Amino acid sequence: MGSWSERQEEKREGKEKDKTRREKLAGYFFNLSQLTYTALVLGGMVLFFQGSVINLKLLIMLLVGCILAYSWAKIGNNLLK
């Protein structure tokens, strides 16, 4: 009976490690999402308000920043499910 208890304990520890690993990886993707949003979108908005001309590269940077930030957040959210 002792080996059964040991196997159950190992299984429980494995599940806890997997849960912790998933949570940390999801947190990594959420942080990556925040960093992407800050760098591309907010940085692009500063350039937008400093210049008087709307540049195509600026609009592409804003669009790509929004899409990437959403994608990283979605990946992090899916890892938590």
Short mmCIF file of N, CA and C in Angstrom, two decimals, residues 26 29-30 32-33 67-81:
data_model
loop_
_atom_site.label_atom_id
_atom_site.label_comp_id
_atom_site.label_asym_id
_atom_site.label_seq_id
_atom_site.Cartn_x
_atom_site.Cartn_y
_atom_site.Cartn_z
N ALA A 26 2.46 31.72 -18.62
CA ALA A 26 1.38 32.65 -18.96
C ALA A 26 1.75 34.06 -18.52
N PHE A 29 4.05 35.60 -21.02
CA PHE A 29 3.38 36.10 -22.22
C PHE A 29 2.58 37.37 -21.93
N PHE A 30 1.99 37.47 -20.73
CA PHE A 30 1.30 38.71 -20.38
C PHE A 30 2.29 39.87 -20.29
N LEU A 32 5.14 40.06 -21.86
CA LEU A 32 5.57 40.32 -23.23
C LEU A 32 4.53 41.16 -23.96
N SER A 33 3.27 40.90 -23.68
CA SER A 33 2.19 41.68 -24.27
C SER A 33 2.26 43.15 -23.81
N ILE A 67 -1.79 44.29 -32.66
CA ILE A 67 -2.00 42.88 -33.01
C ILE A 67 -1.08 41.98 -32.18
N LEU A 68 0.19 42.35 -32.06
CA LEU A 68 1.12 41.53 -31.28
C LEU A 68 0.75 41.51 -29.80
N ALA A 69 0.37 42.66 -29.25
CA ALA A 69 -0.01 42.71 -27.84
C ALA A 69 -1.23 41.82 -27.59
N TYR A 70 -2.20 41.88 -28.48
CA TYR A 70 -3.38 41.03 -28.35
C TYR A 70 -3.00 39.56 -28.46
N SER A 71 -2.12 39.24 -29.40
CA SER A 71 -1.73 37.84 -29.61
C SER A 71 -1.00 37.28 -28.40
N TRP A 72 -0.06 38.04 -27.84
CA TRP A 72 0.67 37.55 -26.67
C TRP A 72 -0.29 37.37 -25.49
N ALA A 73 -1.21 38.31 -25.29
CA ALA A 73 -2.17 38.18 -24.20
C ALA A 73 -3.09 36.97 -24.41
N LYS A 74 -3.48 36.72 -25.64
CA LYS A 74 -4.33 35.57 -25.95
C LYS A 74 -3.60 34.26 -25.66
N ILE A 75 -2.31 34.19 -26.03
CA ILE A 75 -1.53 32.99 -25.75
C ILE A 75 -1.43 32.77 -24.24
N GLY A 76 -1.15 33.84 -23.50
CA GLY A 76 -1.08 33.72 -22.04
C GLY A 76 -2.40 33.29 -21.44
N ASN A 77 -3.49 33.80 -21.95
CA ASN A 77 -4.81 33.42 -21.46
C ASN A 77 -5.11 31.96 -21.77
N ASN A 78 -4.74 31.51 -22.96
CA ASN A 78 -4.98 30.11 -23.32
C ASN A 78 -4.16 29.16 -22.46
N LEU A 79 -2.98 29.57 -22.04
CA LEU A 79 -2.16 28.72 -21.18
C LEU A 79 -2.79 28.55 -19.80
N LEU A 80 -3.53 29.54 -19.35
CA LEU A 80 -4.17 29.45 -18.04
C LEU A 80 -5.44 28.61 -18.04
N LYS A 81 -5.99 28.36 -19.21
CA LYS A 81 -7.23 27.57 -19.28
C LYS A 81 -6.94 26.11 -19.13
#
